[in-house]
């Protein structure tokens, strides 16, 4: 794989707001931002990210209800607890959002009787939003959850074990 060429493409997808689109000139979106920032992290090129500008755009994704959206003028959705928060974690800016309000939003989306987490309070739960809600809670260091690595979306202990077996 030509890592330099991949990095060049990611940089070409950067926008004035600090975010990244799916192609050069496309609108910034939280899911794509995670993909680009995580890829740059893996490539060892986070130096190419304007962390303050990106952190500002990502922190503006938090709405008054405490949840996060994927782009301006959209509703809050639990899955962005992963997409936004993981990117903020990678660039060291998780403290730019209100942790307690986000935890409260995620927990309001939980079905306490049947289990699972939905996209928004009162909606049907699904595996997708349960996974990303729990991953978001982990990044927020919610009590009882194992730490998740923001780049690889898996428990840090698993990564440590895998890397330890390669030595």
PDB file of N, CA, C and O in Angstrom, residues 86-158:
ATOM      1  N   UNK A  86     -14.679   9.851  19.288  1.00  0.00           N
ATOM      2  CA  UNK A  86     -13.429   9.154  18.958  1.00  0.00           C
ATOM      3  C   UNK A  86     -12.452  10.120  18.287  1.00  0.00           C
ATOM      4  O   UNK A  86     -11.259  10.121  18.599  1.00  0.00           O
ATOM      5  N   UNK A  87     -12.965  10.949  17.384  1.00  0.00           N
ATOM      6  CA  UNK A  87     -12.092  11.933  16.731  1.00  0.00           C
ATOM      7  C   UNK A  87     -11.553  12.936  17.736  1.00  0.00           C
ATOM      8  O   UNK A  87     -10.362  13.273  17.707  1.00  0.00           O
ATOM      9  N   UNK A  88     -12.423  13.416  18.631  1.00  0.00           N
ATOM     10  CA  UNK A  88     -11.956  14.329  19.677  1.00  0.00           C
ATOM     11  C   UNK A  88     -10.902  13.665  20.555  1.00  0.00           C
ATOM     12  O   UNK A  88      -9.923  14.297  20.956  1.00  0.00           O
ATOM     13  N   UNK A  89     -11.083  12.385  20.819  1.00  0.00           N
ATOM     14  CA  UNK A  89     -10.116  11.646  21.627  1.00  0.00           C
ATOM     15  C   UNK A  89      -8.769  11.541  20.914  1.00  0.00           C
ATOM     16  O   UNK A  89      -7.717  11.760  21.526  1.00  0.00           O
ATOM     17  N   UNK A  90      -8.797  11.226  19.638  1.00  0.00           N
ATOM     18  CA  UNK A  90      -7.552  11.070  18.868  1.00  0.00           C
ATOM     19  C   UNK A  90      -6.751  12.373  18.847  1.00  0.00           C
ATOM     20  O   UNK A  90      -5.527  12.358  18.929  1.00  0.00           O
ATOM     21  N   UNK A  91      -7.458  13.509  18.778  1.00  0.00           N
ATOM     22  CA  UNK A  91      -6.757  14.802  18.738  1.00  0.00           C
ATOM     23  C   UNK A  91      -6.643  15.447  20.125  1.00  0.00           C
ATOM     24  O   UNK A  91      -6.199  16.599  20.238  1.00  0.00           O
ATOM     25  N   UNK A  92      -7.040  14.730  21.165  1.00  0.00           N
ATOM     26  CA  UNK A  92      -6.866  15.225  22.530  1.00  0.00           C
ATOM     27  C   UNK A  92      -7.780  16.366  22.917  1.00  0.00           C
ATOM     28  O   UNK A  92      -7.382  17.259  23.674  1.00  0.00           O
ATOM     29  N   UNK A  93      -9.034  16.350  22.440  1.00  0.00           N
ATOM     30  CA  UNK A  93      -9.951  17.455  22.721  1.00  0.00           C
ATOM     31  C   UNK A  93     -11.303  16.996  23.303  1.00  0.00           C
ATOM     32  O   UNK A  93     -12.286  17.698  23.175  1.00  0.00           O
ATOM     33  N   UNK A  94     -11.362  15.835  23.966  1.00  0.00           N
ATOM     34  CA  UNK A  94     -12.650  15.381  24.515  1.00  0.00           C
ATOM     35  C   UNK A  94     -13.181  16.338  25.583  1.00  0.00           C
ATOM     36  O   UNK A  94     -14.384  16.411  25.801  1.00  0.00           O
ATOM     37  N   UNK A  95     -12.292  17.070  26.209  1.00  0.00           N
ATOM     38  CA  UNK A  95     -12.712  18.023  27.248  1.00  0.00           C
ATOM     39  C   UNK A  95     -13.436  19.242  26.658  1.00  0.00           C
ATOM     40  O   UNK A  95     -13.935  20.081  27.408  1.00  0.00           O
ATOM     41  N   UNK A  96     -13.547  19.330  25.342  1.00  0.00           N
ATOM     42  CA  UNK A  96     -14.236  20.436  24.704  1.00  0.00           C
ATOM     43  C   UNK A  96     -15.743  20.235  24.623  1.00  0.00           C
ATOM     44  O   UNK A  96     -16.461  21.109  24.130  1.00  0.00           O
ATOM     45  N   UNK A  97     -16.236  19.080  25.061  1.00  0.00           N
ATOM     46  CA  UNK A  97     -17.687  18.870  25.103  1.00  0.00           C
ATOM     47  C   UNK A  97     -18.104  18.641  26.554  1.00  0.00           C
ATOM     48  O   UNK A  97     -17.272  18.378  27.427  1.00  0.00           O
ATOM     49  N   UNK A  98     -19.419  18.736  26.800  1.00  0.00           N
ATOM     50  CA  UNK A  98     -19.956  18.517  28.138  1.00  0.00           C
ATOM     51  C   UNK A  98     -20.174  17.020  28.346  1.00  0.00           C
ATOM     52  O   UNK A  98     -21.154  16.448  27.856  1.00  0.00           O
ATOM     53  N   UNK A  99     -19.253  16.394  29.044  1.00  0.00           N
ATOM     54  CA  UNK A  99     -19.261  14.951  29.283  1.00  0.00           C
ATOM     55  C   UNK A  99     -20.563  14.493  29.943  1.00  0.00           C
ATOM     56  O   UNK A  99     -21.175  13.517  29.520  1.00  0.00           O
ATOM     57  N   UNK A 100     -20.967  15.167  31.006  1.00  0.00           N
ATOM     58  CA  UNK A 100     -22.149  14.742  31.754  1.00  0.00           C
ATOM     59  C   UNK A 100     -23.419  14.830  30.918  1.00  0.00           C
ATOM     60  O   UNK A 100     -24.286  13.952  31.009  1.00  0.00           O
ATOM     61  N   UNK A 101     -23.526  15.870  30.104  1.00  0.00           N
ATOM     62  CA  UNK A 101     -24.715  15.994  29.243  1.00  0.00           C
ATOM     63  C   UNK A 101     -24.749  14.893  28.183  1.00  0.00           C
ATOM     64  O   UNK A 101     -25.819  14.374  27.862  1.00  0.00           O
ATOM     65  N   UNK A 102     -23.589  14.510  27.651  1.00  0.00           N
ATOM     66  CA  UNK A 102     -23.556  13.446  26.656  1.00  0.00           C
ATOM     67  C   UNK A 102     -23.891  12.097  27.302  1.00  0.00           C
ATOM     68  O   UNK A 102     -24.661  11.316  26.738  1.00  0.00           O
ATOM     69  N   UNK A 103     -23.346  11.835  28.474  1.00  0.00           N
ATOM     70  CA  UNK A 103     -23.687  10.599  29.183  1.00  0.00           C
ATOM     71  C   UNK A 103     -25.189  10.532  29.425  1.00  0.00           C
ATOM     72  O   UNK A 103     -25.826   9.505  29.184  1.00  0.00           O
ATOM     73  N   UNK A 104     -25.762  11.619  29.875  1.00  0.00           N
ATOM     74  CA  UNK A 104     -27.202  11.670  30.140  1.00  0.00           C
ATOM     75  C   UNK A 104     -28.010  11.383  28.878  1.00  0.00           C
ATOM     76  O   UNK A 104     -28.998  10.635  28.906  1.00  0.00           O
ATOM     77  N   UNK A 105     -27.590  11.958  27.745  1.00  0.00           N
ATOM     78  CA  UNK A 105     -28.296  11.711  26.486  1.00  0.00           C
ATOM     79  C   UNK A 105     -28.242  10.232  26.111  1.00  0.00           C
ATOM     80  O   UNK A 105     -29.259   9.630  25.771  1.00  0.00           O
ATOM     81  N   UNK A 106     -27.064   9.637  26.180  1.00  0.00           N
ATOM     82  CA  UNK A 106     -26.924   8.219  25.818  1.00  0.00           C
ATOM     83  C   UNK A 106     -27.806   7.360  26.716  1.00  0.00           C
ATOM     84  O   UNK A 106     -28.522   6.469  26.231  1.00  0.00           O
ATOM     85  N   UNK A 107     -27.781   7.629  28.004  1.00  0.00           N
ATOM     86  CA  UNK A 107     -28.566   6.820  28.936  1.00  0.00           C
ATOM     87  C   UNK A 107     -30.073   7.009  28.737  1.00  0.00           C
ATOM     88  O   UNK A 107     -30.847   6.069  28.961  1.00  0.00           O
ATOM     89  N   UNK A 108     -30.486   8.179  28.271  1.00  0.00           N
ATOM     90  CA  UNK A 108     -31.917   8.392  27.951  1.00  0.00           C
ATOM     91  C   UNK A 108     -32.349   7.565  26.740  1.00  0.00           C
ATOM     92  O   UNK A 108     -33.530   7.318  26.546  1.00  0.00           O
ATOM     93  N   UNK A 109     -31.402   7.126  25.932  1.00  0.00           N
ATOM     94  CA  UNK A 109     -31.694   6.313  24.748  1.00  0.00           C
ATOM     95  C   UNK A 109     -31.694   4.822  25.057  1.00  0.00           C
ATOM     96  O   UNK A 109     -31.972   4.006  24.173  1.00  0.00           O
ATOM     97  N   UNK A 110     -31.410   4.472  26.277  1.00  0.00           N
ATOM     98  CA  UNK A 110     -31.333   3.075  26.683  1.00  0.00           C
ATOM     99  C   UNK A 110     -32.723   2.531  27.008  1.00  0.00           C
ATOM    100  O   UNK A 110     -33.537   3.204  27.636  1.00  0.00           O
ATOM    101  N   UNK A 111     -32.988   1.301  26.576  1.00  0.00           N
ATOM    102  CA  UNK A 111     -34.206   0.585  26.969  1.00  0.00           C
ATOM    103  C   UNK A 111     -33.847  -0.217  28.209  1.00  0.00           C
ATOM    104  O   UNK A 111     -33.207  -1.276  28.110  1.00  0.00           O
ATOM    105  N   UNK A 112     -34.239   0.280  29.374  1.00  0.00           N
ATOM    106  CA  UNK A 112     -33.825  -0.344  30.634  1.00  0.00           C
ATOM    107  C   UNK A 112     -34.553  -1.658  30.911  1.00  0.00           C
ATOM    108  O   UNK A 112     -34.102  -2.440  31.744  1.00  0.00           O
ATOM    109  N   UNK A 113     -35.641  -1.916  30.206  1.00  0.00           N
ATOM    110  CA  UNK A 113     -36.382  -3.165  30.424  1.00  0.00           C
ATOM    111  C   UNK A 113     -35.877  -4.294  29.531  1.00  0.00           C
ATOM    112  O   UNK A 113     -35.705  -5.424  29.977  1.00  0.00           O
ATOM    113  N   UNK A 114     -35.679  -4.018  28.258  1.00  0.00           N
ATOM    114  CA  UNK A 114     -35.277  -5.062  27.305  1.00  0.00           C
ATOM    115  C   UNK A 114     -33.802  -5.008  26.934  1.00  0.00           C
ATOM    116  O   UNK A 114     -33.275  -5.913  26.298  1.00  0.00           O
ATOM    117  N   UNK A 115     -33.140  -3.924  27.261  1.00  0.00           N
ATOM    118  CA  UNK A 115     -31.727  -3.777  26.928  1.00  0.00           C
ATOM    119  C   UNK A 115     -31.534  -3.085  25.591  1.00  0.00           C
ATOM    120  O   UNK A 115     -32.448  -2.986  24.786  1.00  0.00           O
ATOM    121  N   UNK A 116     -30.349  -2.601  25.382  1.00  0.00           N
ATOM    122  CA  UNK A 116     -30.015  -1.944  24.124  1.00  0.00           C
ATOM    123  C   UNK A 116     -30.149  -0.439  24.193  1.00  0.00           C
ATOM    124  O   UNK A 116     -30.680   0.126  25.148  1.00  0.00           O
ATOM    125  N   UNK A 117     -29.639   0.198  23.153  1.00  0.00           N
ATOM    126  CA  UNK A 117     -29.635   1.661  23.037  1.00  0.00           C
ATOM    127  C   UNK A 117     -30.141   2.011  21.649  1.00  0.00           C
ATOM    128  O   UNK A 117     -29.802   1.359  20.665  1.00  0.00           O
ATOM    129  N   UNK A 118     -30.946   3.055  21.586  1.00  0.00           N
ATOM    130  CA  UNK A 118     -31.498   3.527  20.311  1.00  0.00           C
ATOM    131  C   UNK A 118     -30.769   4.783  19.852  1.00  0.00           C
ATOM    132  O   UNK A 118     -29.913   5.318  20.551  1.00  0.00           O
ATOM    133  N   UNK A 119     -31.143   5.272  18.687  1.00  0.00           N
ATOM    134  CA  UNK A 119     -30.518   6.483  18.150  1.00  0.00           C
ATOM    135  C   UNK A 119     -30.931   7.734  18.917  1.00  0.00           C
ATOM    136  O   UNK A 119     -30.143   8.639  19.110  1.00  0.00           O
ATOM    137  N   UNK A 120     -32.195   7.767  19.358  1.00  0.00           N
ATOM    138  CA  UNK A 120     -32.740   8.909  20.091  1.00  0.00           C
ATOM    139  C   UNK A 120     -33.679   8.382  21.165  1.00  0.00           C
ATOM    140  O   UNK A 120     -34.222   7.281  21.032  1.00  0.00           O
ATOM    141  N   UNK A 121     -33.911   9.169  22.228  1.00  0.00           N
ATOM    142  CA  UNK A 121     -34.796   8.707  23.297  1.00  0.00           C
ATOM    143  C   UNK A 121     -36.168   8.275  22.759  1.00  0.00           C
ATOM    144  O   UNK A 121     -36.757   8.947  21.914  1.00  0.00           O
ATOM    145  N   UNK A 122     -36.623   7.107  23.216  1.00  0.00           N
ATOM    146  CA  UNK A 122     -37.940   6.616  22.852  1.00  0.00           C
ATOM    147  C   UNK A 122     -38.013   5.796  21.584  1.00  0.00           C
ATOM    148  O   UNK A 122     -39.039   5.189  21.291  1.00  0.00           O
ATOM    149  N   UNK A 123     -36.943   5.748  20.802  1.00  0.00           N
ATOM    150  CA  UNK A 123     -36.947   4.972  19.561  1.00  0.00           C
ATOM    151  C   UNK A 123     -36.553   3.520  19.829  1.00  0.00           C
ATOM    152  O   UNK A 123     -36.062   3.175  20.898  1.00  0.00           O
ATOM    153  N   UNK A 124     -36.744   2.676  18.829  1.00  0.00           N
ATOM    154  CA  UNK A 124     -36.411   1.256  18.925  1.00  0.00           C
ATOM    155  C   UNK A 124     -34.896   1.071  19.012  1.00  0.00           C
ATOM    156  O   UNK A 124     -34.153   1.697  18.253  1.00  0.00           O
ATOM    157  N   UNK A 125     -34.473   0.202  19.911  1.00  0.00           N
ATOM    158  CA  UNK A 125     -33.042  -0.077  20.045  1.00  0.00           C
ATOM    159  C   UNK A 125     -32.554  -0.939  18.888  1.00  0.00           C
ATOM    160  O   UNK A 125     -33.345  -1.625  18.239  1.00  0.00           O
ATOM    161  N   UNK A 126     -31.261  -0.875  18.623  1.00  0.00           N
ATOM    162  CA  UNK A 126     -30.655  -1.726  17.601  1.00  0.00           C
ATOM    163  C   UNK A 126     -29.194  -1.961  17.973  1.00  0.00           C
ATOM    164  O   UNK A 126     -28.641  -1.281  18.829  1.00  0.00           O
ATOM    165  N   UNK A 127     -28.603  -2.943  17.338  1.00  0.00           N
ATOM    166  CA  UNK A 127     -27.225  -3.327  17.642  1.00  0.00           C
ATOM    167  C   UNK A 127     -26.249  -2.187  17.329  1.00  0.00           C
ATOM    168  O   UNK A 127     -25.315  -1.927  18.090  1.00  0.00           O
ATOM    169  N   UNK A 128     -26.454  -1.530  16.199  1.00  0.00           N
ATOM    170  CA  UNK A 128     -25.568  -0.438  15.757  1.00  0.00           C
ATOM    171  C   UNK A 128     -25.450   0.640  16.831  1.00  0.00           C
ATOM    172  O   UNK A 128     -24.353   1.010  17.244  1.00  0.00           O
ATOM    173  N   UNK A 129     -26.589   1.161  17.282  1.00  0.00           N
ATOM    174  CA  UNK A 129     -26.560   2.252  18.251  1.00  0.00           C
ATOM    175  C   UNK A 129     -26.144   1.767  19.629  1.00  0.00           C
ATOM    176  O   UNK A 129     -25.536   2.520  20.397  1.00  0.00           O
ATOM    177  N   UNK A 130     -26.422   0.513  19.950  1.00  0.00           N
ATOM    178  CA  UNK A 130     -25.953  -0.050  21.217  1.00  0.00           C
ATOM    179  C   UNK A 130     -24.429  -0.089  21.229  1.00  0.00           C
ATOM    180  O   UNK A 130     -23.791   0.342  22.195  1.00  0.00           O
ATOM    181  N   UNK A 131     -23.834  -0.579  20.146  1.00  0.00           N
ATOM    182  CA  UNK A 131     -22.374  -0.641  20.051  1.00  0.00           C
ATOM    183  C   UNK A 131     -21.757   0.749  20.200  1.00  0.00           C
ATOM    184  O   UNK A 131     -20.862   0.967  21.023  1.00  0.00           O
ATOM    185  N   UNK A 132     -22.230   1.702  19.413  1.00  0.00           N
ATOM    186  CA  UNK A 132     -21.609   3.020  19.438  1.00  0.00           C
ATOM    187  C   UNK A 132     -21.965   3.810  20.688  1.00  0.00           C
ATOM    188  O   UNK A 132     -21.177   4.648  21.143  1.00  0.00           O
ATOM    189  N   UNK A 133     -23.115   3.545  21.281  1.00  0.00           N
ATOM    190  CA  UNK A 133     -23.447   4.171  22.558  1.00  0.00           C
ATOM    191  C   UNK A 133     -22.517   3.685  23.658  1.00  0.00           C
ATOM    192  O   UNK A 133     -21.986   4.474  24.451  1.00  0.00           O
ATOM    193  N   UNK A 134     -22.291   2.364  23.707  1.00  0.00           N
ATOM    194  CA  UNK A 134     -21.374   1.815  24.703  1.00  0.00           C
ATOM    195  C   UNK A 134     -19.940   2.270  24.457  1.00  0.00           C
ATOM    196  O   UNK A 134     -19.209   2.589  25.404  1.00  0.00           O
ATOM    197  N   UNK A 135     -19.525   2.313  23.193  1.00  0.00           N
ATOM    198  CA  UNK A 135     -18.169   2.784  22.872  1.00  0.00           C
ATOM    199  C   UNK A 135     -18.010   4.250  23.288  1.00  0.00           C
ATOM    200  O   UNK A 135     -16.970   4.638  23.832  1.00  0.00           O
ATOM    201  N   UNK A 136     -19.046   5.055  23.051  1.00  0.00           N
ATOM    202  CA  UNK A 136     -19.005   6.451  23.481  1.00  0.00           C
ATOM    203  C   UNK A 136     -18.921   6.567  24.993  1.00  0.00           C
ATOM    204  O   UNK A 136     -18.129   7.352  25.527  1.00  0.00           O
ATOM    205  N   UNK A 137     -19.727   5.778  25.701  1.00  0.00           N
ATOM    206  CA  UNK A 137     -19.665   5.794  27.162  1.00  0.00           C
ATOM    207  C   UNK A 137     -18.278   5.383  27.651  1.00  0.00           C
ATOM    208  O   UNK A 137     -17.760   5.938  28.619  1.00  0.00           O
ATOM    209  N   UNK A 138     -17.662   4.422  26.974  1.00  0.00           N
ATOM    210  CA  UNK A 138     -16.316   4.006  27.343  1.00  0.00           C
ATOM    211  C   UNK A 138     -15.322   5.150  27.170  1.00  0.00           C
ATOM    212  O   UNK A 138     -14.494   5.394  28.045  1.00  0.00           O
ATOM    213  N   UNK A 139     -15.413   5.848  26.040  1.00  0.00           N
ATOM    214  CA  UNK A 139     -14.513   6.990  25.827  1.00  0.00           C
ATOM    215  C   UNK A 139     -14.734   8.086  26.861  1.00  0.00           C
ATOM    216  O   UNK A 139     -13.825   8.856  27.158  1.00  0.00           O
ATOM    217  N   UNK A 140     -15.941   8.137  27.409  1.00  0.00           N
ATOM    218  CA  UNK A 140     -16.260   9.102  28.461  1.00  0.00           C
ATOM    219  C   UNK A 140     -15.880   8.581  29.846  1.00  0.00           C
ATOM    220  O   UNK A 140     -16.161   9.223  30.851  1.00  0.00           O
ATOM    221  N   UNK A 141     -15.248   7.398  29.872  1.00  0.00           N
ATOM    222  CA  UNK A 141     -14.803   6.748  31.106  1.00  0.00           C
ATOM    223  C   UNK A 141     -15.957   6.478  32.060  1.00  0.00           C
ATOM    224  O   UNK A 141     -15.853   6.633  33.274  1.00  0.00           O
ATOM    225  N   UNK A 142     -17.070   6.027  31.481  1.00  0.00           N
ATOM    226  CA  UNK A 142     -18.247   5.693  32.278  1.00  0.00           C
ATOM    227  C   UNK A 142     -17.924   4.476  33.149  1.00  0.00           C
ATOM    228  O   UNK A 142     -17.335   3.498  32.674  1.00  0.00           O
ATOM    229  N   UNK A 143     -18.319   4.547  34.404  1.00  0.00           N
ATOM    230  CA  UNK A 143     -18.006   3.507  35.387  1.00  0.00           C
ATOM    231  C   UNK A 143     -18.460   2.114  34.916  1.00  0.00           C
ATOM    232  O   UNK A 143     -19.577   1.948  34.448  1.00  0.00           O
ATOM    233  N   UNK A 144     -17.557   1.163  35.032  1.00  0.00           N
ATOM    234  CA  UNK A 144     -17.870  -0.224  34.726  1.00  0.00           C
ATOM    235  C   UNK A 144     -17.556  -0.666  33.309  1.00  0.00           C
ATOM    236  O   UNK A 144     -17.691  -1.844  32.991  1.00  0.00           O
ATOM    237  N   UNK A 145     -17.144   0.268  32.446  1.00  0.00           N
ATOM    238  CA  UNK A 145     -16.821  -0.096  31.070  1.00  0.00           C
ATOM    239  C   UNK A 145     -15.311  -0.103  30.860  1.00  0.00           C
ATOM    240  O   UNK A 145     -14.593   0.752  31.373  1.00  0.00           O
ATOM    241  N   UNK A 146     -14.852  -1.077  30.098  1.00  0.00           N
ATOM    242  CA  UNK A 146     -13.440  -1.172  29.777  1.00  0.00           C
ATOM    243  C   UNK A 146     -13.066  -0.071  28.785  1.00  0.00           C
ATOM    244  O   UNK A 146     -13.851   0.251  27.885  1.00  0.00           O
ATOM    245  N   UNK A 147     -11.889   0.522  28.912  1.00  0.00           N
ATOM    246  CA  UNK A 147     -11.465   1.564  27.967  1.00  0.00           C
ATOM    247  C   UNK A 147     -11.392   1.034  26.533  1.00  0.00           C
ATOM    248  O   UNK A 147     -10.887  -0.058  26.284  1.00  0.00           O
ATOM    249  N   UNK A 148     -11.906   1.831  25.605  1.00  0.00           N
ATOM    250  CA  UNK A 148     -11.870   1.510  24.180  1.00  0.00           C
ATOM    251  C   UNK A 148     -10.827   2.398  23.510  1.00  0.00           C
ATOM    252  O   UNK A 148     -10.735   3.588  23.811  1.00  0.00           O
ATOM    253  N   UNK A 149     -10.052   1.829  22.613  1.00  0.00           N
ATOM    254  CA  UNK A 149      -9.087   2.595  21.841  1.00  0.00           C
ATOM    255  C   UNK A 149      -9.837   3.353  20.750  1.00  0.00           C
ATOM    256  O   UNK A 149     -10.568   2.753  19.965  1.00  0.00           O
ATOM    257  N   UNK A 150      -9.671   4.665  20.702  1.00  0.00           N
ATOM    258  CA  UNK A 150     -10.423   5.511  19.774  1.00  0.00           C
ATOM    259  C   UNK A 150     -10.057   5.289  18.314  1.00  0.00           C
ATOM    260  O   UNK A 150     -10.866   5.557  17.430  1.00  0.00           O
ATOM    261  N   UNK A 151      -8.887   4.806  18.033  1.00  0.00           N
ATOM    262  CA  UNK A 151      -8.467   4.574  16.644  1.00  0.00           C
ATOM    263  C   UNK A 151      -9.009   3.250  16.132  1.00  0.00           C
ATOM    264  O   UNK A 151      -9.509   3.154  15.016  1.00  0.00           O
ATOM    265  N   UNK A 152      -8.938   2.218  16.958  1.00  0.00           N
ATOM    266  CA  UNK A 152      -9.253   0.866  16.510  1.00  0.00           C
ATOM    267  C   UNK A 152     -10.626   0.350  16.938  1.00  0.00           C
ATOM    268  O   UNK A 152     -11.022  -0.741  16.540  1.00  0.00           O
ATOM    269  N   UNK A 153     -11.353   1.110  17.751  1.00  0.00           N
ATOM    270  CA  UNK A 153     -12.698   0.745  18.226  1.00  0.00           C
ATOM    271  C   UNK A 153     -12.711  -0.673  18.800  1.00  0.00           C
ATOM    272  O   UNK A 153     -13.537  -1.507  18.422  1.00  0.00           O
ATOM    273  N   UNK A 154     -11.772  -0.928  19.676  1.00  0.00           N
ATOM    274  CA  UNK A 154     -11.758  -2.201  20.398  1.00  0.00           C
ATOM    275  C   UNK A 154     -11.140  -1.934  21.760  1.00  0.00           C
ATOM    276  O   UNK A 154     -10.462  -0.921  21.952  1.00  0.00           O
ATOM    277  N   UNK A 155     -11.393  -2.834  22.713  1.00  0.00           N
ATOM    278  CA  UNK A 155     -10.819  -2.615  24.047  1.00  0.00           C
ATOM    279  C   UNK A 155      -9.310  -2.449  23.998  1.00  0.00           C
ATOM    280  O   UNK A 155      -8.615  -3.184  23.275  1.00  0.00           O
ATOM    281  N   UNK A 156      -8.822  -1.496  24.752  1.00  0.00           N
ATOM    282  CA  UNK A 156      -7.382  -1.242  24.791  1.00  0.00           C
ATOM    283  C   UNK A 156      -6.635  -2.478  25.260  1.00  0.00           C
ATOM    284  O   UNK A 156      -5.538  -2.770  24.768  1.00  0.00           O
ATOM    285  N   UNK A 157      -7.223  -3.248  26.167  1.00  0.00           N
ATOM    286  CA  UNK A 157      -6.542  -4.460  26.653  1.00  0.00           C
ATOM    287  C   UNK A 157      -6.332  -5.470  25.522  1.00  0.00           C
ATOM    288  O   UNK A 157      -5.322  -6.170  25.493  1.00  0.00           O
ATOM    289  N   UNK A 158      -7.266  -5.536  24.580  1.00  0.00           N
ATOM    290  CA  UNK A 158      -7.117  -6.433  23.431  1.00  0.00           C
ATOM    291  C   UNK A 158      -5.957  -5.985  22.552  1.00  0.00           C
ATOM    292  O   UNK A 158      -5.149  -6.794  22.102  1.00  0.00           O
TER     293      UNK A 158
END
